[in-house]
Amino acid sequence: MKKTVYFLPFFLALFFSAFAQEETSETKEVTRDPIKFEKSLTGTFNGQKVDYKAVVSETFLRNSKGEVTAGLWSTSYIRSGVDSYKRPVTFIFNGGPGSASVWLHMGFFGPKVVKTDSGAKIDDGSAPYTFVDNPQALLDITDLVFIDPVGTGFSQVEGVGKNEDFWGLNEDASSIAQFMRIWVTKNGRWQAPKFIAGESFGTTRAAKIAEVLEGGGQTMAINGIVLISQALDYAGSSSWEDNLTSFFTYLPSMAATAWYHKRAGEGKTLEEFVQEARNFAYGDYLTALYKGEKQSESEKSSIADKLTYFTGLDKDFILRSDNQILMHRFKKELLRDQGKAIGTLDGRYLATETDKAAEGPVLGDPSSYMTGAAYTATWNDYLTRELGVIIERPYYTSSVGMDGNWNWKPVPDGSYWEPQYVSTARSLSEAMHRNTAMRVMVANGYYDLITPFFDAEYTFARHNFPQERIEMKYYEAGHMMYNRQEDFDALAKDIREFIVKMTK
């Protein structure tokens, strides 16, 4: 197979980078051109042979004065030899905030993907890792654009830019919306159907972007949004003391995870047991949470019995917890008798703990550290060896320095009446009412213990969402459900059908 490579030589990239750093430190003016690497490739997707270009490139973002503020990097896969002006394009990003797009890129959407243990039992270990062609990639029906927000990947502030111009709920959405408009304009795709796929905080971002794109003097309507492990309203995904909503929204995920580890739900199917948990959460449990100390001791005991039934935890522990089980305690308590803690991103994972008496996991999230090295290694190898990208600075899969420096305030001037949970649910609902053709697909993992599936149901049941344009999908894994091969296959089928239906 012949591959044609177009990219700046290594020494030229080094020169541009050094020159930009010197200019930034003295004059703040960026005079170089954006860096771009391009390679022609061929693959087979959904049974079709597809010729395409892989374009790893830097896009300059600018302020209202036209001054460069950042160099935002993306990886685009663009089909060759077709009339592209009406060809669908899907913009993809992960979350964090502060995460590059490597997880969705290497884990699911890319033309090649990494494979970790589908059964969530074996650590990814050390290199080499399994990296394979992805025949289910969507390149036969849509071009793919993976976006690394400023502060992740190679993306960084340039010129007159400052991190605080980008590290915030509104600032982040504005910068990604600006990039999308630039990409669409450069590639002549204003008439193309446009989709967004985001994961975790990437769904928070996607909802806000849908709103931002409707303004700014360049209205851009989105055809469809895929929300993978949604986090639109953080009241339902923040397991903190005194947050009554979270005890309600997390319970069915606890029940599902207890069922998986054979600590609850014996003799029931997963779906049957989860539905029981839903009914209890919306019924007696919600009442008990809001009655609080107005309950009698017998009422509290009855609720504790039910919580024991659903979670597999000891009744005395539940009563000491005032019938309110914090997620970090659940992850440690479920298998405490085995000295193990379960994962956050995916409750199927478990690991032996060094401190068996601690309140919560001490080693971190096994569903993260048992898979993360494989993603990082395969991405860096693929980027340099197969795509020919040579940059002297590291590619940051997670941002360095963003922690504690993110502006979560929901309005531009940072003012509001009282502390509140982050929410972009209303932004997406209103965007859907203004754009009556937009549809949303929500992908949920039963064992996701950070953005619970029941919170997705609770969120989309409120905020006046048009119910007929919301599609809920469920998978028997966690936050990154595509790590389980059966769910990888199901998710690929569901998203493909979603996009095809929207582009007929």
XYZ file of C-alpha atoms in Angstrom:
504
model
C 0.000 0.000 0.000
C 1.459 3.316 -1.043
C 1.447 6.100 1.526
C 2.255 9.685 0.654
C 3.621 11.830 3.485
C 3.408 15.599 3.664
C 4.857 17.205 6.763
C 7.332 19.775 7.998
C 10.795 18.344 8.598
C 11.837 17.811 12.178
C 14.387 20.617 12.200
C 11.845 23.068 10.822
C 9.333 22.200 13.538
C 12.036 22.728 16.134
C 12.906 26.078 14.590
C 9.295 27.245 14.587
C 8.809 26.168 18.194
C 11.953 27.902 19.418
C 11.102 31.003 17.421
C 7.563 31.114 18.855
C 8.868 30.808 22.397
C 11.279 33.676 21.847
C 8.608 35.881 20.306
C 6.139 35.060 23.069
C 8.562 35.975 25.829
C 9.420 39.393 24.344
C 6.794 40.766 21.976
C 3.823 38.405 22.415
C 3.469 38.438 18.637
C 3.288 35.166 16.725
C 4.647 35.498 13.195
C 5.111 31.850 12.214
C 2.557 29.691 10.404
C 0.648 26.952 12.243
C 2.359 23.544 12.139
C 0.753 20.761 10.117
C 1.490 17.080 9.461
C -0.437 15.207 6.772
C -0.399 11.591 5.660
C -2.417 9.604 3.118
C -3.768 6.267 4.347
C -6.172 3.485 3.394
C -8.389 1.362 5.617
C -11.456 -0.859 5.546
C -14.406 0.376 7.602
C -17.816 -1.294 7.737
C -16.668 -3.460 4.838
C -15.748 -0.484 2.631
C -12.251 0.378 1.448
C -11.683 4.028 2.339
C -8.832 6.298 1.252
C -8.359 9.113 3.722
C -5.982 11.787 4.973
C -4.770 11.959 8.564
C -4.103 15.613 9.369
C -2.484 16.457 12.691
C -2.429 20.219 12.809
C -2.293 23.365 14.872
C -5.005 26.016 14.535
C -4.403 29.531 15.819
C -7.199 30.927 17.968
C -7.502 34.713 18.054
C -9.102 37.377 20.211
C -11.408 40.176 19.025
C -8.344 42.191 17.942
C -7.119 39.397 15.694
C -4.189 38.583 17.976
C -3.134 34.964 18.403
C -4.065 33.619 21.844
C -3.498 29.856 21.477
C -2.383 27.060 19.223
C -5.073 24.375 19.412
C -4.141 20.980 18.006
C -6.468 18.465 16.400
C -6.287 15.203 14.485
C -8.624 15.003 11.503
C -9.420 11.967 9.390
C -10.848 13.164 6.074
C -12.045 10.814 3.365
C -10.378 11.310 -0.014
C -11.904 11.124 -3.472
C -15.442 12.152 -2.498
C -17.505 15.305 -2.867
C -17.062 16.471 0.703
C -19.038 19.695 1.016
C -22.121 17.815 2.288
C -20.246 14.905 3.872
C -20.947 14.581 7.620
C -18.233 15.559 10.080
C -18.039 14.561 13.748
C -16.097 16.614 16.306
C -14.842 14.504 19.214
C -13.335 15.349 22.583
C -12.871 13.845 26.031
C -13.439 15.552 29.335
C -11.616 16.187 32.576
C -11.622 19.106 32.288
C -8.017 18.798 31.307
C -8.070 15.599 29.267
C -6.824 15.252 25.719
C -8.890 13.342 23.152
C -6.642 10.274 23.331
C -9.189 8.113 25.186
C -11.983 8.268 22.621
C -9.394 8.377 19.837
C -7.407 5.304 20.867
C -10.245 3.540 22.658
C -13.117 3.724 20.208
C -13.417 6.192 17.314
C -9.949 6.009 15.730
C -8.995 3.927 12.681
C -6.752 1.938 15.025
C -7.549 1.201 18.673
C -5.887 -0.182 21.776
C -7.283 -3.292 23.429
C -7.198 -3.851 27.182
C -8.756 -6.767 29.050
C -12.431 -6.850 28.121
C -13.267 -8.707 31.319
C -11.719 -6.000 33.555
C -9.570 -8.526 35.403
C -6.060 -8.217 33.933
C -3.898 -5.116 34.362
C -2.529 -3.609 31.149
C 0.973 -4.251 32.509
C 3.984 -3.024 30.550
C 4.680 -2.598 26.838
C 4.119 -3.893 24.261
C 0.342 -3.453 24.151
C -2.311 -4.745 21.756
C -3.059 -2.164 19.038
C -5.306 -3.209 16.160
C -7.157 -1.934 13.112
C -10.679 -0.752 13.865
C -13.003 -1.990 11.096
C -15.950 -0.441 12.969
C -14.595 3.101 12.754
C -17.086 5.519 11.209
C -14.914 6.860 8.380
C -17.182 5.351 5.741
C -20.025 7.676 6.828
C -18.385 10.680 8.517
C -15.078 12.490 8.775
C -13.655 12.585 12.299
C -12.004 15.522 14.074
C -10.384 14.870 17.466
C -9.868 18.033 19.504
C -7.305 18.627 22.261
C -8.406 21.655 24.325
C -5.832 24.257 25.323
C -3.564 22.833 28.011
C -3.854 19.243 26.744
C -2.015 17.292 24.052
C 0.197 19.771 22.189
C -2.327 22.604 22.581
C -1.078 25.607 24.525
C -1.423 29.355 24.882
C 0.485 31.406 22.328
C 0.990 35.100 21.690
C -1.062 37.288 24.022
C -3.033 34.335 25.411
C -3.197 33.302 29.052
C -4.354 30.014 30.539
C -7.258 31.740 32.272
C -8.584 32.725 28.830
C -9.341 29.037 28.223
C -9.536 27.262 31.580
C -13.164 27.766 32.487
C -16.630 26.463 31.664
C -17.532 29.336 29.350
C -13.999 30.028 28.139
C -13.491 26.401 27.141
C -16.750 26.208 25.200
C -15.997 29.462 23.386
C -12.536 28.289 22.325
C -13.771 24.937 20.994
C -16.655 26.654 19.171
C -14.148 29.048 17.579
C -12.024 26.103 16.442
C -15.047 24.305 14.971
C -16.042 27.348 12.933
C -12.468 27.740 11.661
C -12.256 24.049 10.713
C -15.605 24.079 8.929
C -14.673 27.225 7.012
C -11.209 25.975 5.984
C -12.606 22.651 4.847
C -15.707 24.055 3.105
C -18.194 22.179 5.286
C -20.868 24.706 6.221
C -23.431 22.612 4.315
C -22.289 19.356 5.910
C -24.254 17.627 8.680
C -22.337 18.238 11.916
C -22.135 16.008 14.964
C -20.455 16.253 18.348
C -19.329 13.309 20.468
C -18.132 14.015 23.995
C -17.318 11.902 27.025
C -17.704 12.829 30.723
C -16.903 16.567 31.105
C -16.837 16.451 27.314
C -20.623 16.128 27.548
C -20.769 19.186 29.814
C -18.730 20.958 27.143
C -20.851 19.629 24.262
C -24.049 21.014 25.785
C -22.495 24.435 26.276
C -20.962 24.451 22.790
C -24.368 23.749 21.233
C -25.548 26.949 22.899
C -22.432 28.996 22.026
C -22.583 27.985 18.357
C -26.030 29.562 18.070
C -24.533 33.014 18.704
C -21.355 34.905 17.958
C -22.499 36.205 14.595
C -21.864 32.833 12.906
C -24.753 30.570 13.802
C -23.881 26.911 13.349
C -26.591 24.334 14.009
C -25.606 20.863 15.178
C -27.453 17.857 13.736
C -26.793 15.476 16.582
C -24.831 15.021 19.798
C -23.546 11.762 21.284
C -23.101 12.008 25.053
C -20.931 9.196 26.392
C -21.227 8.948 30.191
C -23.059 12.246 30.465
C -22.391 14.868 33.122
C -24.767 17.725 32.417
C -25.983 18.430 35.954
C -23.347 17.827 38.624
C -25.805 17.553 41.495
C -26.410 13.984 40.370
C -22.767 13.049 39.848
C -21.141 14.558 42.958
C -21.196 12.089 45.822
C -20.711 14.538 48.683
C -22.141 14.814 52.169
C -25.451 16.683 52.358
C -26.032 16.363 48.602
C -29.299 14.435 48.833
C -29.644 14.232 45.065
C -26.490 12.147 44.780
C -27.632 9.474 47.252
C -30.712 9.049 45.064
C -28.916 9.057 41.685
C -26.055 6.746 42.663
C -28.113 3.998 44.276
C -29.038 2.017 41.104
C -25.352 2.011 40.027
C -24.393 0.678 43.451
C -27.039 -2.032 43.049
C -25.786 -2.944 39.571
C -22.180 -3.137 40.799
C -23.140 -5.193 43.850
C -25.006 -7.532 41.488
C -21.913 -7.839 39.267
C -19.729 -8.831 42.241
C -22.419 -11.263 43.474
C -23.085 -9.323 46.664
C -26.734 -8.583 45.845
C -29.555 -9.457 43.476
C -29.108 -13.214 43.533
C -31.480 -14.910 41.115
C -32.312 -11.650 39.308
C -31.162 -10.438 35.922
C -29.212 -7.185 35.905
C -32.083 -5.333 34.265
C -34.628 -6.701 36.760
C -32.506 -5.775 39.747
C -31.711 -2.307 38.411
C -35.400 -1.637 37.839
C -36.148 -2.624 41.437
C -33.500 -0.139 42.560
C -35.008 2.584 40.387
C -38.438 1.990 41.901
C -37.086 2.076 45.438
C -35.042 5.216 44.734
C -38.027 7.115 43.330
C -40.284 5.804 46.081
C -39.442 5.087 49.708
C -35.809 6.152 49.510
C -36.476 9.628 48.116
C -39.108 10.187 50.789
C -36.723 9.038 53.531
C -33.892 11.275 52.327
C -36.089 14.343 52.564
C -37.808 13.393 55.819
C -34.439 13.058 57.533
C -34.729 13.102 61.339
C -38.515 13.218 61.112
C -38.365 9.459 60.478
C -38.919 7.064 63.334
C -36.202 4.561 64.253
C -38.296 1.775 62.761
C -38.612 3.699 59.496
C -34.838 4.196 59.395
C -34.311 0.502 60.075
C -36.675 -0.460 57.266
C -34.821 1.769 54.781
C -31.488 0.301 55.956
C -32.826 -3.196 55.282
C -33.661 -2.185 51.736
C -30.262 -0.541 51.225
C -28.596 -3.714 52.455
C -30.674 -5.685 49.949
C -29.604 -3.459 47.053
C -25.970 -2.754 47.951
C -24.847 -5.880 49.784
C -23.364 -3.725 52.543
C -23.678 -4.486 56.254
C -26.802 -3.010 57.849
C -24.890 -1.606 60.835
C -22.546 0.229 58.463
C -25.522 1.648 56.561
C -27.202 2.844 59.761
C -23.942 4.450 60.937
C -23.939 6.214 57.553
C -27.433 7.551 58.297
C -28.736 5.598 55.293
C -26.628 7.849 53.031
C -23.815 5.913 51.338
C -20.989 8.005 49.916
C -19.494 6.512 46.786
C -15.859 6.514 47.964
C -16.960 4.477 50.986
C -19.005 2.081 48.863
C -15.981 1.360 46.627
C -13.984 0.291 49.675
C -16.746 -1.320 51.700
C -18.252 -3.631 49.081
C -15.279 -6.033 49.057
C -13.576 -4.948 52.287
C -13.652 -8.521 53.578
C -11.411 -9.446 50.637
C -9.096 -6.469 51.166
C -10.062 -5.074 47.759
C -11.451 -1.827 46.371
C -13.429 -1.429 43.160
C -13.040 1.068 40.342
C -14.601 4.498 39.950
C -14.788 4.753 36.181
C -15.833 1.115 36.033
C -17.005 -0.821 39.085
C -16.081 -4.140 37.455
C -12.400 -3.485 38.149
C -10.925 -4.313 41.525
C -7.508 -4.292 43.155
C -5.924 -5.407 46.411
C -5.393 -2.418 48.708
C -2.313 -1.702 50.814
C -4.377 -0.096 53.600
C -7.277 -2.387 54.349
C -8.666 -0.215 57.156
C -8.949 3.034 55.200
C -12.340 4.683 54.681
C -11.953 4.696 50.893
C -9.553 3.417 48.191
C -5.937 4.470 48.802
C -4.300 3.361 45.543
C -6.557 5.363 43.263
C -8.951 4.048 40.639
C -8.042 0.559 39.364
C -10.183 1.059 36.269
C -7.856 3.958 35.435
C -4.427 2.694 36.434
C -5.115 -0.774 35.002
C -5.667 0.698 31.514
C -3.985 4.132 31.311
C -0.451 3.061 30.399
C -1.679 1.175 27.323
C -3.510 4.235 26.005
C -0.556 6.566 26.516
C 2.018 4.236 24.976
C 0.006 3.256 21.911
C -0.939 6.869 21.201
C 2.630 8.155 21.341
C 3.864 5.279 19.193
C 1.074 5.732 16.638
C 1.551 9.497 16.530
C 5.265 9.358 15.767
C 5.765 6.077 13.935
C 2.580 5.863 11.846
C 1.474 9.488 11.452
C 4.994 10.930 11.274
C 4.409 13.638 13.881
C 7.625 14.860 15.487
C 7.301 17.574 18.124
C 9.999 18.163 20.733
C 7.579 18.838 23.594
C 5.547 16.055 25.217
C 1.950 15.247 24.367
C 0.010 15.663 27.607
C -2.863 13.196 27.887
C -3.882 15.153 30.996
C -3.246 18.813 31.638
C -0.372 19.911 33.847
C -1.261 22.808 36.148
C -5.000 22.991 35.471
C -6.074 21.501 38.814
C -7.504 24.223 41.032
C -7.250 26.794 38.250
C -10.495 26.031 36.443
C -13.275 28.623 36.505
C -16.512 26.726 37.109
C -18.658 29.844 37.548
C -21.675 29.533 35.266
C -21.976 33.139 34.078
C -19.310 35.235 32.340
C -18.860 37.792 35.147
C -18.528 35.011 37.723
C -21.389 36.256 39.889
C -24.310 34.270 41.228
C -26.549 34.306 44.255
C -25.337 31.262 46.133
C -23.170 28.137 45.733
C -24.582 25.828 43.101
C -23.679 22.713 41.157
C -22.391 23.080 37.626
C -25.077 22.408 35.051
C -25.283 22.823 31.288
C -28.501 20.810 31.015
C -30.643 23.886 30.476
C -28.221 25.118 27.790
C -28.707 21.925 25.795
C -32.467 21.831 26.319
C -32.879 25.386 25.070
C -30.568 24.710 22.104
C -32.752 21.723 21.187
C -35.875 23.871 21.356
C -34.301 26.441 19.058
C -32.972 23.751 16.722
C -35.873 21.327 16.347
C -33.873 18.965 14.121
C -31.172 18.248 16.724
C -31.204 14.822 18.364
C -29.198 13.498 21.298
C -27.985 9.986 22.017
C -26.944 9.219 25.610
C -24.630 6.225 26.184
C -24.704 4.892 29.765
C -22.590 2.271 31.532
C -24.342 0.313 34.271
C -21.118 0.106 36.305
C -20.102 3.746 35.900
C -19.541 4.983 39.454
C -18.646 8.564 38.558
C -21.424 9.596 36.162
C -24.250 7.194 37.063
C -26.784 6.088 34.469
C -29.682 6.949 36.768
C -28.450 10.534 36.892
C -28.748 10.641 33.097
C -32.352 9.490 33.367
C -33.049 12.004 36.135
C -31.387 14.852 34.209
C -33.196 14.242 30.925
C -36.530 13.824 32.698
C -36.221 17.482 33.765
C -35.102 20.762 32.167
C -37.932 20.510 29.611
C -35.963 18.276 27.239
C -37.948 17.216 24.143
C -38.294 13.550 25.071
C -38.978 12.319 21.542
C -35.485 13.439 20.442
C -33.523 11.796 23.260
C -32.203 8.232 22.830
C -30.986 6.372 25.935
C -28.601 3.429 25.449
C -27.197 1.095 28.112
C -24.046 -1.028 28.269
C -22.733 -3.617 30.732
C -19.497 -1.809 31.550
C -18.515 1.547 33.000
C -17.563 5.099 32.058
C -15.434 3.919 29.122
C -17.832 1.172 28.144
C -15.887 0.552 24.922
C -13.150 -1.168 26.977
C -15.501 -4.165 27.028
C -15.568 -5.699 23.547
C -19.295 -6.528 23.571
C -20.079 -2.921 24.424
C -17.557 -1.616 21.896
C -19.517 -3.508 19.239
C -22.893 -2.334 20.542
C -21.815 1.306 20.888
C -20.361 1.334 17.370
C -23.635 -0.023 15.999
C -25.739 2.461 17.982
C -23.729 5.535 16.972
C -23.585 4.435 13.347
C -27.365 4.058 13.260
C -27.792 7.405 15.000
C -25.667 9.265 12.427
C -27.104 7.451 9.401
C -30.649 8.205 10.556
C -29.779 11.896 10.885
C -28.157 12.169 7.440
C -30.636 10.367 5.202
